[in-house]
Structures are given as structure tokens and as C-alpha cells.
Amino acid sequence: MKITALTTYLVAPRWCFLRIDTDEGITGWGEPVIEGRAHTVAAAVGELADYLIGKDPMSIEAHWQVLTKGGFYRGGPILSSAVAGIDQALWDITGKALGVPVWQLLGGAVRDRIRVYSWIGGDRPDDVAQAALERKQQGFTAIKMNGSAELELIDTPRATTAIVDRVAAVREATGDDFDIAVDFHGRLSVAMARRVLPLLEPYLPFFVEEPLVPEVSDRIGEITRATSIPIATGERLFSRWDFHAVIDQGIAVVQPDLSHAGGISEVRRIAALAESRDVAIAPHCPLGPIALAACLQVGFATPNLLIQEQSLGIHYNTGSDLLDYLVDPTVFAYRDGYVDLLNAPGLGIEIDEKAVARAAELGHRWRNPIWYRKDGSFAEW
């Protein structure tokens, strides 16, 4: 079997899908994207295609090594995301060719279902208590919310208490049998993190995500030592080498993104690295159905999986949502906050190619917001 073509599709709301065709008629799908840089990642896939055309798609590891190391200039989010989508599609082809789901190729399932969480509140969180209660009534047992909008490097007591009051309101609305993850998107400085996180401790967050920007990952240990709250990070780290900088600093959860961090192959290795240091994995995935399917395939075969992010109803999915590009959306039917084992070959989903083609005719140019502080200086989004 040989690879004959790689085709990318930019589809709403902000995704990039990849189809890899073979001369035996087996097709694989991947999701190579950086949110806000989808066109750039698609261009990188096009450049990598020069190497892949005519190759055996089942030589996954050999291709991963060449695609990540064969160029003199290596690494970074664009290349890692392009490789991630290709890697997903190659695993999809291999599973379909052998008639088994990817989790079987990774050593078999270690669980029958995976716990998932839902998003509430948006970028500038509002009405979070009612939204969290609605998610609980829908059967979810955990949510994630942004902790704040933009912040000053050291913000006011009012801004600090607003964060705490928001989390407190969710805890009061949902009770103690419900988990609350709080995402800061790197909006906290080290000083603000040390101020805010101890005040959140009485509400027992499930974890606090990305309190610091990745550029200061070497200081994350100061944060883990300042609070009893489990700290999660890693959506903007792209390889096992990147995770070496944080994994021994007391973090509780790594969050590699299977559409950013080298795909199934590399995230599987990151998970093993984390397991060796008693750290859980909760893959980042506010993306589309292919990325989620890839996450679940890894999760079913990974002992230290904590929970899986999924994007159904997330505030970014305006106009198109997680299930819109699937022939059978029931594969992601959540029951009691869990998704069942995916048993179909490959990634376990069937992409609606006509829906993808229609969406790609319109495409998208999604860009993340640019935020500013009160004095006009740049603020983290």
C-alpha cells in the first residue's frame, strides 16, 4: 500500500482536516491545526507531502522520525501540528487496514469508558453557576471554566476576589460530588498566581490549568509549592522534551494536545513519561471530531489518563459543532459524563466527506482575540 495524496480542508468553526489517500482505497483522517494559524499548518502539511507520496502509510514511526527530524530546522507549533495531523491519519489507515481500532494497536484497552468534561462561561466568564448546574443536569460530572478575563500583572483585591467568588458560586451550585477545573490561559503572573491560588483552595478545584505562560515554565515549581491545588499544564508544549522542563516540578496533570504535540505517537510517549513520575494526563482538545477520536484512542490504552476535554457546545464552536462532520454522531454519545469504547477500525469514526467538502468551500479565517490592559499594553488572552 502506498500514499497517493494528502488533502487539507479548512472547515468552520476554526479547524483543519486532513485526508490521506492510498492506492488500495483506504483513507485516513487527521486534524492538523493551530487555532488561528490553520492556513500556515495546512501549508506545512503540503510541504511534508513531498516526502510522503509513494511511501507505505503503515511505517508510522519511521515517518514520524523523518518528518520531525529530517529538516535542519526542527520543532515549534506549526511543524509539530502538521506532523500531528499526519500521524493521526496514518494510525487511522493502519487500523482500518488491519481491521482494528487504534487502541488495540497501542496494546489494548485498559478501561471501558472515558470520563469527559464540558466547558462553561466563555473567555470572559459570566453566569457560570447556572451554566455549571445545567451541565450537571445533562449528566456531566465535571466542567472547566476560565478563571478570569484579562488581568494586570498584579491586579486589585476586587479582581482577585472576583475570581474566587466565581469559583465559589459554581461550587455552591453543583455541590461536592462535582469537579471544577479552572483554566487561566496563562493570564496570571507568578505574583498573581501565588496570591490567587491559595484563596481557591477551600473550593477544591479539580485542577488549575496553565496559570503561567509556557515561556516561564521553569518557574511552575514556585506555583506548585505555593498551593495544594493540582496544577495542570502543557497545551502549548509540543514534545516529550518540552515536558521535561515541567514534569518534575510538582505538576499533577500534563495536557498535551494531539493536534499540536506530534499526534498519537508522541502523546503516547508523553503519557508514559508522565506515568513514570506519578503524573496524570488529560489531553487538551477544544477542537474537532478527528482530534477527539485520536485523544480517545490514546486514552483507552493509557493507564494514567485522568479525564478528556471535548468541545461540544464550547463557545468557539459558532456555526459548526463537534458532531457536524460525522456520518454517525452517536459514537460520541455521552452517558453519565462518560464516552464508551470506540470499537470501529482506525480512529473509530466515519467522516462525512460531503459535509467537509461543503464547509471547505467557505473555509474560515478564525483569529483569537487580542486583549489589552487598561493602560493600552498587551494582555494575555
mmCIF file with all atom_site columns, C-alpha atoms in Angstrom, residues 127-310:
data_model
loop_
_atom_site.group_PDB
_atom_site.id
_atom_site.type_symbol
_atom_site.label_atom_id
_atom_site.label_alt_id
_atom_site.label_comp_id
_atom_site.label_asym_id
_atom_site.label_entity_id
_atom_site.label_seq_id
_atom_site.pdbx_PDB_ins_code
_atom_site.Cartn_x
_atom_site.Cartn_y
_atom_site.Cartn_z
_atom_site.occupancy
_atom_site.B_iso_or_equiv
_atom_site.pdbx_formal_charge
_atom_site.auth_seq_id
_atom_site.auth_comp_id
_atom_site.auth_asym_id
_atom_site.auth_atom_id
_atom_site.pdbx_PDB_model_num
ATOM 1   C CA . ASP A 1 127 ? -23.285 33.218 34.694 1.00 0.00 ? 127 ASP A CA 1
ATOM 2   C CA . VAL A 1 128 ? -21.057 30.276 35.485 1.00 0.00 ? 128 VAL A CA 1
ATOM 3   C CA . ALA A 1 129 ? -23.103 28.892 38.372 1.00 0.00 ? 129 ALA A CA 1
ATOM 4   C CA . GLN A 1 130 ? -26.232 28.360 36.283 1.00 0.00 ? 130 GLN A CA 1
ATOM 5   C CA . ALA A 1 131 ? -24.206 27.038 33.340 1.00 0.00 ? 131 ALA A CA 1
ATOM 6   C CA . ALA A 1 132 ? -22.422 24.527 35.557 1.00 0.00 ? 132 ALA A CA 1
ATOM 7   C CA . LEU A 1 133 ? -25.706 23.363 37.062 1.00 0.00 ? 133 LEU A CA 1
ATOM 8   C CA . GLU A 1 134 ? -27.101 22.831 33.558 1.00 0.00 ? 134 GLU A CA 1
ATOM 9   C CA . ARG A 1 135 ? -24.085 20.713 32.625 1.00 0.00 ? 135 ARG A CA 1
ATOM 10  C CA . LYS A 1 136 ? -24.578 18.634 35.774 1.00 0.00 ? 136 LYS A CA 1
ATOM 11  C CA . GLN A 1 137 ? -28.222 18.118 34.859 1.00 0.00 ? 137 GLN A CA 1
ATOM 12  C CA . GLN A 1 138 ? -27.073 16.962 31.414 1.00 0.00 ? 138 GLN A CA 1
ATOM 13  C CA . GLY A 1 139 ? -25.079 14.189 33.090 1.00 0.00 ? 139 GLY A CA 1
ATOM 14  C CA . PHE A 1 140 ? -21.590 15.681 33.152 1.00 0.00 ? 140 PHE A CA 1
ATOM 15  C CA . THR A 1 141 ? -19.644 15.176 36.364 1.00 0.00 ? 141 THR A CA 1
ATOM 16  C CA . ALA A 1 142 ? -17.023 17.853 35.656 1.00 0.00 ? 142 ALA A CA 1
ATOM 17  C CA . ILE A 1 143 ? -16.698 21.204 33.893 1.00 0.00 ? 143 ILE A CA 1
ATOM 18  C CA . LYS A 1 144 ? -13.907 23.596 33.015 1.00 0.00 ? 144 LYS A CA 1
ATOM 19  C CA . MET A 1 145 ? -14.174 27.360 33.159 1.00 0.00 ? 145 MET A CA 1
ATOM 20  C CA . ASN A 1 146 ? -11.884 30.299 32.602 1.00 0.00 ? 146 ASN A CA 1
ATOM 21  C CA . GLY A 1 147 ? -10.956 31.825 35.920 1.00 0.00 ? 147 GLY A CA 1
ATOM 22  C CA . SER A 1 148 ? -10.816 35.410 34.709 1.00 0.00 ? 148 SER A CA 1
ATOM 23  C CA . ALA A 1 149 ? -10.706 37.745 31.773 1.00 0.00 ? 149 ALA A CA 1
ATOM 24  C CA . GLU A 1 150 ? -7.592  39.868 31.193 1.00 0.00 ? 150 GLU A CA 1
ATOM 25  C CA . LEU A 1 151 ? -5.588  40.760 34.288 1.00 0.00 ? 151 LEU A CA 1
ATOM 26  C CA . GLU A 1 152 ? -2.959  43.265 35.328 1.00 0.00 ? 152 GLU A CA 1
ATOM 27  C CA . LEU A 1 153 ? 0.441   41.895 36.296 1.00 0.00 ? 153 LEU A CA 1
ATOM 28  C CA . ILE A 1 154 ? -0.593  42.472 39.901 1.00 0.00 ? 154 ILE A CA 1
ATOM 29  C CA . ASP A 1 155 ? -4.301  43.193 39.942 1.00 0.00 ? 155 ASP A CA 1
ATOM 30  C CA . THR A 1 156 ? -6.602  44.717 42.532 1.00 0.00 ? 156 THR A CA 1
ATOM 31  C CA . PRO A 1 157 ? -8.211  43.000 45.516 1.00 0.00 ? 157 PRO A CA 1
ATOM 32  C CA . ARG A 1 158 ? -11.517 43.283 43.656 1.00 0.00 ? 158 ARG A CA 1
ATOM 33  C CA . ALA A 1 159 ? -10.167 41.422 40.631 1.00 0.00 ? 159 ALA A CA 1
ATOM 34  C CA . THR A 1 160 ? -8.766  38.754 42.931 1.00 0.00 ? 160 THR A CA 1
ATOM 35  C CA . THR A 1 161 ? -11.981 38.247 44.886 1.00 0.00 ? 161 THR A CA 1
ATOM 36  C CA . ALA A 1 162 ? -13.982 38.172 41.638 1.00 0.00 ? 162 ALA A CA 1
ATOM 37  C CA . ILE A 1 163 ? -12.048 35.066 40.604 1.00 0.00 ? 163 ILE A CA 1
ATOM 38  C CA . VAL A 1 164 ? -12.630 33.427 43.957 1.00 0.00 ? 164 VAL A CA 1
ATOM 39  C CA . ASP A 1 165 ? -16.319 34.364 44.070 1.00 0.00 ? 165 ASP A CA 1
ATOM 40  C CA . ARG A 1 166 ? -16.842 32.898 40.596 1.00 0.00 ? 166 ARG A CA 1
ATOM 41  C CA . VAL A 1 167 ? -15.430 29.524 41.589 1.00 0.00 ? 167 VAL A CA 1
ATOM 42  C CA . ALA A 1 168 ? -17.291 29.632 44.896 1.00 0.00 ? 168 ALA A CA 1
ATOM 43  C CA . ALA A 1 169 ? -20.579 30.191 43.066 1.00 0.00 ? 169 ALA A CA 1
ATOM 44  C CA . VAL A 1 170 ? -20.014 27.129 40.893 1.00 0.00 ? 170 VAL A CA 1
ATOM 45  C CA . ARG A 1 171 ? -19.147 25.009 43.907 1.00 0.00 ? 171 ARG A CA 1
ATOM 46  C CA . GLU A 1 172 ? -22.289 26.134 45.729 1.00 0.00 ? 172 GLU A CA 1
ATOM 47  C CA . ALA A 1 173 ? -24.462 25.430 42.684 1.00 0.00 ? 173 ALA A CA 1
ATOM 48  C CA . THR A 1 174 ? -23.070 21.980 41.906 1.00 0.00 ? 174 THR A CA 1
ATOM 49  C CA . GLY A 1 175 ? -22.179 20.547 45.312 1.00 0.00 ? 175 GLY A CA 1
ATOM 50  C CA . ASP A 1 176 ? -19.254 18.427 46.393 1.00 0.00 ? 176 ASP A CA 1
ATOM 51  C CA . ASP A 1 177 ? -19.866 15.481 44.054 1.00 0.00 ? 177 ASP A CA 1
ATOM 52  C CA . PHE A 1 178 ? -18.841 17.540 41.032 1.00 0.00 ? 178 PHE A CA 1
ATOM 53  C CA . ASP A 1 179 ? -15.424 18.590 39.718 1.00 0.00 ? 179 ASP A CA 1
ATOM 54  C CA . ILE A 1 180 ? -14.449 22.137 38.719 1.00 0.00 ? 180 ILE A CA 1
ATOM 55  C CA . ALA A 1 181 ? -11.346 22.732 36.626 1.00 0.00 ? 181 ALA A CA 1
ATOM 56  C CA . VAL A 1 182 ? -10.203 26.359 36.380 1.00 0.00 ? 182 VAL A CA 1
ATOM 57  C CA . ASP A 1 183 ? -8.262  27.500 33.315 1.00 0.00 ? 183 ASP A CA 1
ATOM 58  C CA . PHE A 1 184 ? -6.184  30.684 33.447 1.00 0.00 ? 184 PHE A CA 1
ATOM 59  C CA . HIS A 1 185 ? -4.829  30.565 29.865 1.00 0.00 ? 185 HIS A CA 1
ATOM 60  C CA . GLY A 1 186 ? -1.505  31.909 31.177 1.00 0.00 ? 186 GLY A CA 1
ATOM 61  C CA . ARG A 1 187 ? -3.227  35.111 32.322 1.00 0.00 ? 187 ARG A CA 1
ATOM 62  C CA . LEU A 1 188 ? -1.665  35.053 35.796 1.00 0.00 ? 188 LEU A CA 1
ATOM 63  C CA . SER A 1 189 ? 1.766   36.407 36.545 1.00 0.00 ? 189 SER A CA 1
ATOM 64  C CA . VAL A 1 190 ? 3.814   34.465 39.074 1.00 0.00 ? 190 VAL A CA 1
ATOM 65  C CA . ALA A 1 191 ? 2.862   37.040 41.717 1.00 0.00 ? 191 ALA A CA 1
ATOM 66  C CA . MET A 1 192 ? -0.863  36.847 40.912 1.00 0.00 ? 192 MET A CA 1
ATOM 67  C CA . ALA A 1 193 ? -0.793  33.052 40.875 1.00 0.00 ? 193 ALA A CA 1
ATOM 68  C CA . ARG A 1 194 ? 0.738   32.991 44.343 1.00 0.00 ? 194 ARG A CA 1
ATOM 69  C CA . ARG A 1 195 ? -1.967  35.380 45.513 1.00 0.00 ? 195 ARG A CA 1
ATOM 70  C CA . VAL A 1 196 ? -4.990  33.765 43.856 1.00 0.00 ? 196 VAL A CA 1
ATOM 71  C CA . LEU A 1 197 ? -4.470  30.032 44.134 1.00 0.00 ? 197 LEU A CA 1
ATOM 72  C CA . PRO A 1 198 ? -4.360  29.693 47.937 1.00 0.00 ? 198 PRO A CA 1
ATOM 73  C CA . LEU A 1 199 ? -7.668  31.576 48.068 1.00 0.00 ? 199 LEU A CA 1
ATOM 74  C CA . LEU A 1 200 ? -9.245  28.974 45.767 1.00 0.00 ? 200 LEU A CA 1
ATOM 75  C CA . GLU A 1 201 ? -8.176  26.030 47.921 1.00 0.00 ? 201 GLU A CA 1
ATOM 76  C CA . PRO A 1 202 ? -11.354 25.874 50.083 1.00 0.00 ? 202 PRO A CA 1
ATOM 77  C CA . TYR A 1 203 ? -13.365 25.122 46.915 1.00 0.00 ? 203 TYR A CA 1
ATOM 78  C CA . LEU A 1 204 ? -11.181 22.149 45.984 1.00 0.00 ? 204 LEU A CA 1
ATOM 79  C CA . PRO A 1 205 ? -10.741 22.684 42.247 1.00 0.00 ? 205 PRO A CA 1
ATOM 80  C CA . PHE A 1 206 ? -10.183 19.521 40.223 1.00 0.00 ? 206 PHE A CA 1
ATOM 81  C CA . PHE A 1 207 ? -7.101  21.261 38.837 1.00 0.00 ? 207 PHE A CA 1
ATOM 82  C CA . VAL A 1 208 ? -5.924  24.717 37.841 1.00 0.00 ? 208 VAL A CA 1
ATOM 83  C CA . GLU A 1 209 ? -4.794  24.822 34.223 1.00 0.00 ? 209 GLU A CA 1
ATOM 84  C CA . GLU A 1 210 ? -1.964  26.865 32.759 1.00 0.00 ? 210 GLU A CA 1
ATOM 85  C CA . PRO A 1 211 ? -1.596  29.514 35.474 1.00 0.00 ? 211 PRO A CA 1
ATOM 86  C CA . LEU A 1 212 ? 1.582   30.741 33.725 1.00 0.00 ? 212 LEU A CA 1
ATOM 87  C CA . VAL A 1 213 ? 2.510   31.231 30.081 1.00 0.00 ? 213 VAL A CA 1
ATOM 88  C CA . PRO A 1 214 ? 4.782   28.486 28.729 1.00 0.00 ? 214 PRO A CA 1
ATOM 89  C CA . GLU A 1 215 ? 7.701   30.890 28.349 1.00 0.00 ? 215 GLU A CA 1
ATOM 90  C CA . VAL A 1 216 ? 8.154   30.777 32.137 1.00 0.00 ? 216 VAL A CA 1
ATOM 91  C CA . SER A 1 217 ? 7.601   27.044 32.561 1.00 0.00 ? 217 SER A CA 1
ATOM 92  C CA . ASP A 1 218 ? 10.825  26.912 34.533 1.00 0.00 ? 218 ASP A CA 1
ATOM 93  C CA . ARG A 1 219 ? 9.001   28.773 37.348 1.00 0.00 ? 219 ARG A CA 1
ATOM 94  C CA . ILE A 1 220 ? 5.971   26.477 37.573 1.00 0.00 ? 220 ILE A CA 1
ATOM 95  C CA . GLY A 1 221 ? 7.545   24.808 40.598 1.00 0.00 ? 221 GLY A CA 1
ATOM 96  C CA . GLU A 1 222 ? 7.083   28.045 42.553 1.00 0.00 ? 222 GLU A CA 1
ATOM 97  C CA . ILE A 1 223 ? 3.357   27.733 41.914 1.00 0.00 ? 223 ILE A CA 1
ATOM 98  C CA . THR A 1 224 ? 3.010   24.051 42.766 1.00 0.00 ? 224 THR A CA 1
ATOM 99  C CA . ARG A 1 225 ? 4.837   24.686 46.057 1.00 0.00 ? 225 ARG A CA 1
ATOM 100 C CA . ALA A 1 226 ? 2.554   27.607 46.912 1.00 0.00 ? 226 ALA A CA 1
ATOM 101 C CA . THR A 1 227 ? -0.744  25.688 46.754 1.00 0.00 ? 227 THR A CA 1
ATOM 102 C CA . SER A 1 228 ? -2.348  22.327 47.431 1.00 0.00 ? 228 SER A CA 1
ATOM 103 C CA . ILE A 1 229 ? -4.424  22.607 44.232 1.00 0.00 ? 229 ILE A CA 1
ATOM 104 C CA . PRO A 1 230 ? -3.328  20.169 41.496 1.00 0.00 ? 230 PRO A CA 1
ATOM 105 C CA . ILE A 1 231 ? -1.623  22.136 38.715 1.00 0.00 ? 231 ILE A CA 1
ATOM 106 C CA . ALA A 1 232 ? -2.079  21.180 35.046 1.00 0.00 ? 232 ALA A CA 1
ATOM 107 C CA . THR A 1 233 ? -0.167  22.481 32.053 1.00 0.00 ? 233 THR A CA 1
ATOM 108 C CA . GLY A 1 234 ? 1.049   21.530 28.605 1.00 0.00 ? 234 GLY A CA 1
ATOM 109 C CA . GLU A 1 235 ? -1.355  22.589 25.856 1.00 0.00 ? 235 GLU A CA 1
ATOM 110 C CA . ARG A 1 236 ? 1.427   24.827 24.488 1.00 0.00 ? 236 ARG A CA 1
ATOM 111 C CA . LEU A 1 237 ? 4.207   22.274 24.872 1.00 0.00 ? 237 LEU A CA 1
ATOM 112 C CA . PHE A 1 238 ? 4.885   20.213 21.784 1.00 0.00 ? 238 PHE A CA 1
ATOM 113 C CA . SER A 1 239 ? 7.189   17.290 22.554 1.00 0.00 ? 239 SER A CA 1
ATOM 114 C CA . ARG A 1 240 ? 8.409   14.988 25.309 1.00 0.00 ? 240 ARG A CA 1
ATOM 115 C CA . TRP A 1 241 ? 11.492  17.206 25.560 1.00 0.00 ? 241 TRP A CA 1
ATOM 116 C CA . ASP A 1 242 ? 9.307   20.249 26.290 1.00 0.00 ? 242 ASP A CA 1
ATOM 117 C CA . PHE A 1 243 ? 7.575   18.320 29.078 1.00 0.00 ? 243 PHE A CA 1
ATOM 118 C CA . HIS A 1 244 ? 10.897  17.503 30.729 1.00 0.00 ? 244 HIS A CA 1
ATOM 119 C CA . ALA A 1 245 ? 11.022  21.147 31.857 1.00 0.00 ? 245 ALA A CA 1
ATOM 120 C CA . VAL A 1 246 ? 7.829   20.871 33.912 1.00 0.00 ? 246 VAL A CA 1
ATOM 121 C CA . ILE A 1 247 ? 7.157   17.271 34.782 1.00 0.00 ? 247 ILE A CA 1
ATOM 122 C CA . ASP A 1 248 ? 9.451   17.158 37.831 1.00 0.00 ? 248 ASP A CA 1
ATOM 123 C CA . GLN A 1 249 ? 8.281   20.491 39.249 1.00 0.00 ? 249 GLN A CA 1
ATOM 124 C CA . GLY A 1 250 ? 5.289   19.147 41.132 1.00 0.00 ? 250 GLY A CA 1
ATOM 125 C CA . ILE A 1 251 ? 2.615   19.407 38.466 1.00 0.00 ? 251 ILE A CA 1
ATOM 126 C CA . ALA A 1 252 ? -0.241  16.910 38.752 1.00 0.00 ? 252 ALA A CA 1
ATOM 127 C CA . VAL A 1 253 ? -1.503  16.758 35.170 1.00 0.00 ? 253 VAL A CA 1
ATOM 128 C CA . VAL A 1 254 ? 0.082   17.055 31.715 1.00 0.00 ? 254 VAL A CA 1
ATOM 129 C CA . GLN A 1 255 ? -2.148  18.315 28.899 1.00 0.00 ? 255 GLN A CA 1
ATOM 130 C CA . PRO A 1 256 ? -0.548  17.662 25.516 1.00 0.00 ? 256 PRO A CA 1
ATOM 131 C CA . ASP A 1 257 ? -2.785  18.338 22.521 1.00 0.00 ? 257 ASP A CA 1
ATOM 132 C CA . LEU A 1 258 ? -2.917  15.504 19.983 1.00 0.00 ? 258 LEU A CA 1
ATOM 133 C CA . SER A 1 259 ? -3.292  18.048 17.157 1.00 0.00 ? 259 SER A CA 1
ATOM 134 C CA . HIS A 1 260 ? -0.263  20.040 18.333 1.00 0.00 ? 260 HIS A CA 1
ATOM 135 C CA . ALA A 1 261 ? 2.165   17.710 20.101 1.00 0.00 ? 261 ALA A CA 1
ATOM 136 C CA . GLY A 1 262 ? 3.162   15.282 17.360 1.00 0.00 ? 262 GLY A CA 1
ATOM 137 C CA . GLY A 1 263 ? -0.045  13.240 17.267 1.00 0.00 ? 263 GLY A CA 1
ATOM 138 C CA . ILE A 1 264 ? -0.805  9.820  18.688 1.00 0.00 ? 264 ILE A CA 1
ATOM 139 C CA . SER A 1 265 ? 2.808   8.664  18.515 1.00 0.00 ? 265 SER A CA 1
ATOM 140 C CA . GLU A 1 266 ? 4.299   11.475 20.594 1.00 0.00 ? 266 GLU A CA 1
ATOM 141 C CA . VAL A 1 267 ? 1.451   11.900 23.071 1.00 0.00 ? 267 VAL A CA 1
ATOM 142 C CA . ARG A 1 268 ? 1.653   8.206  23.844 1.00 0.00 ? 268 ARG A CA 1
ATOM 143 C CA . ARG A 1 269 ? 5.303   8.758  24.790 1.00 0.00 ? 269 ARG A CA 1
ATOM 144 C CA . ILE A 1 270 ? 4.490   11.890 26.804 1.00 0.00 ? 270 ILE A CA 1
ATOM 145 C CA . ALA A 1 271 ? 1.892   9.884  28.727 1.00 0.00 ? 271 ALA A CA 1
ATOM 146 C CA . ALA A 1 272 ? 4.465   7.205  29.553 1.00 0.00 ? 272 ALA A CA 1
ATOM 147 C CA . LEU A 1 273 ? 6.934   9.851  30.673 1.00 0.00 ? 273 LEU A CA 1
ATOM 148 C CA . ALA A 1 274 ? 4.284   11.353 32.937 1.00 0.00 ? 274 ALA A CA 1
ATOM 149 C CA . GLU A 1 275 ? 3.329   7.967  34.346 1.00 0.00 ? 275 GLU A CA 1
ATOM 150 C CA . SER A 1 276 ? 6.936   7.367  35.349 1.00 0.00 ? 276 SER A CA 1
ATOM 151 C CA . ARG A 1 277 ? 6.738   10.491 37.553 1.00 0.00 ? 277 ARG A CA 1
ATOM 152 C CA . ASP A 1 278 ? 3.248   9.791  39.038 1.00 0.00 ? 278 ASP A CA 1
ATOM 153 C CA . VAL A 1 279 ? 1.652   12.485 36.881 1.00 0.00 ? 279 VAL A CA 1
ATOM 154 C CA . ALA A 1 280 ? -1.744  12.082 35.184 1.00 0.00 ? 280 ALA A CA 1
ATOM 155 C CA . ILE A 1 281 ? -2.612  13.021 31.613 1.00 0.00 ? 281 ILE A CA 1
ATOM 156 C CA . ALA A 1 282 ? -5.702  14.933 30.467 1.00 0.00 ? 282 ALA A CA 1
ATOM 157 C CA . PRO A 1 283 ? -5.248  15.701 26.761 1.00 0.00 ? 283 PRO A CA 1
ATOM 158 C CA . HIS A 1 284 ? -6.151  19.191 25.606 1.00 0.00 ? 284 HIS A CA 1
ATOM 159 C CA . CYS A 1 285 ? -8.884  19.076 22.932 1.00 0.00 ? 285 CYS A CA 1
ATOM 160 C CA . PRO A 1 286 ? -11.147 22.094 22.284 1.00 0.00 ? 286 PRO A CA 1
ATOM 161 C CA . LEU A 1 287 ? -11.101 21.008 18.629 1.00 0.00 ? 287 LEU A CA 1
ATOM 162 C CA . GLY A 1 288 ? -12.998 18.826 16.181 1.00 0.00 ? 288 GLY A CA 1
ATOM 163 C CA . PRO A 1 289 ? -14.132 15.199 15.959 1.00 0.00 ? 289 PRO A CA 1
ATOM 164 C CA . ILE A 1 290 ? -10.931 13.777 14.487 1.00 0.00 ? 290 ILE A CA 1
ATOM 165 C CA . ALA A 1 291 ? -8.774  15.251 17.243 1.00 0.00 ? 291 ALA A CA 1
ATOM 166 C CA . LEU A 1 292 ? -11.201 13.960 19.870 1.00 0.00 ? 292 LEU A CA 1
ATOM 167 C CA . ALA A 1 293 ? -11.228 10.481 18.352 1.00 0.00 ? 293 ALA A CA 1
ATOM 168 C CA . ALA A 1 294 ? -7.422  10.434 18.399 1.00 0.00 ? 294 ALA A CA 1
ATOM 169 C CA . CYS A 1 295 ? -7.430  11.511 22.050 1.00 0.00 ? 295 CYS A CA 1
ATOM 170 C CA . LEU A 1 296 ? -9.863  8.774  22.979 1.00 0.00 ? 296 LEU A CA 1
ATOM 171 C CA . GLN A 1 297 ? -7.840  6.111  21.172 1.00 0.00 ? 297 GLN A CA 1
ATOM 172 C CA . VAL A 1 298 ? -4.806  7.058  23.255 1.00 0.00 ? 298 VAL A CA 1
ATOM 173 C CA . GLY A 1 299 ? -6.899  7.368  26.401 1.00 0.00 ? 299 GLY A CA 1
ATOM 174 C CA . PHE A 1 300 ? -8.383  3.900  26.153 1.00 0.00 ? 300 PHE A CA 1
ATOM 175 C CA . ALA A 1 301 ? -4.869  2.412  26.127 1.00 0.00 ? 301 ALA A CA 1
ATOM 176 C CA . THR A 1 302 ? -3.227  4.753  28.669 1.00 0.00 ? 302 THR A CA 1
ATOM 177 C CA . PRO A 1 303 ? -3.192  3.813  32.382 1.00 0.00 ? 303 PRO A CA 1
ATOM 178 C CA . ASN A 1 304 ? -2.655  7.315  33.792 1.00 0.00 ? 304 ASN A CA 1
ATOM 179 C CA . LEU A 1 305 ? -5.491  9.061  31.922 1.00 0.00 ? 305 LEU A CA 1
ATOM 180 C CA . LEU A 1 306 ? -7.422  11.398 34.227 1.00 0.00 ? 306 LEU A CA 1
ATOM 181 C CA . ILE A 1 307 ? -10.191 12.837 32.047 1.00 0.00 ? 307 ILE A CA 1
ATOM 182 C CA . GLN A 1 308 ? -10.744 14.004 28.463 1.00 0.00 ? 308 GLN A CA 1
ATOM 183 C CA . GLU A 1 309 ? -11.612 17.504 27.249 1.00 0.00 ? 309 GLU A CA 1
ATOM 184 C CA . GLN A 1 310 ? -14.220 17.722 24.461 1.00 0.00 ? 310 GLN A CA 1
#
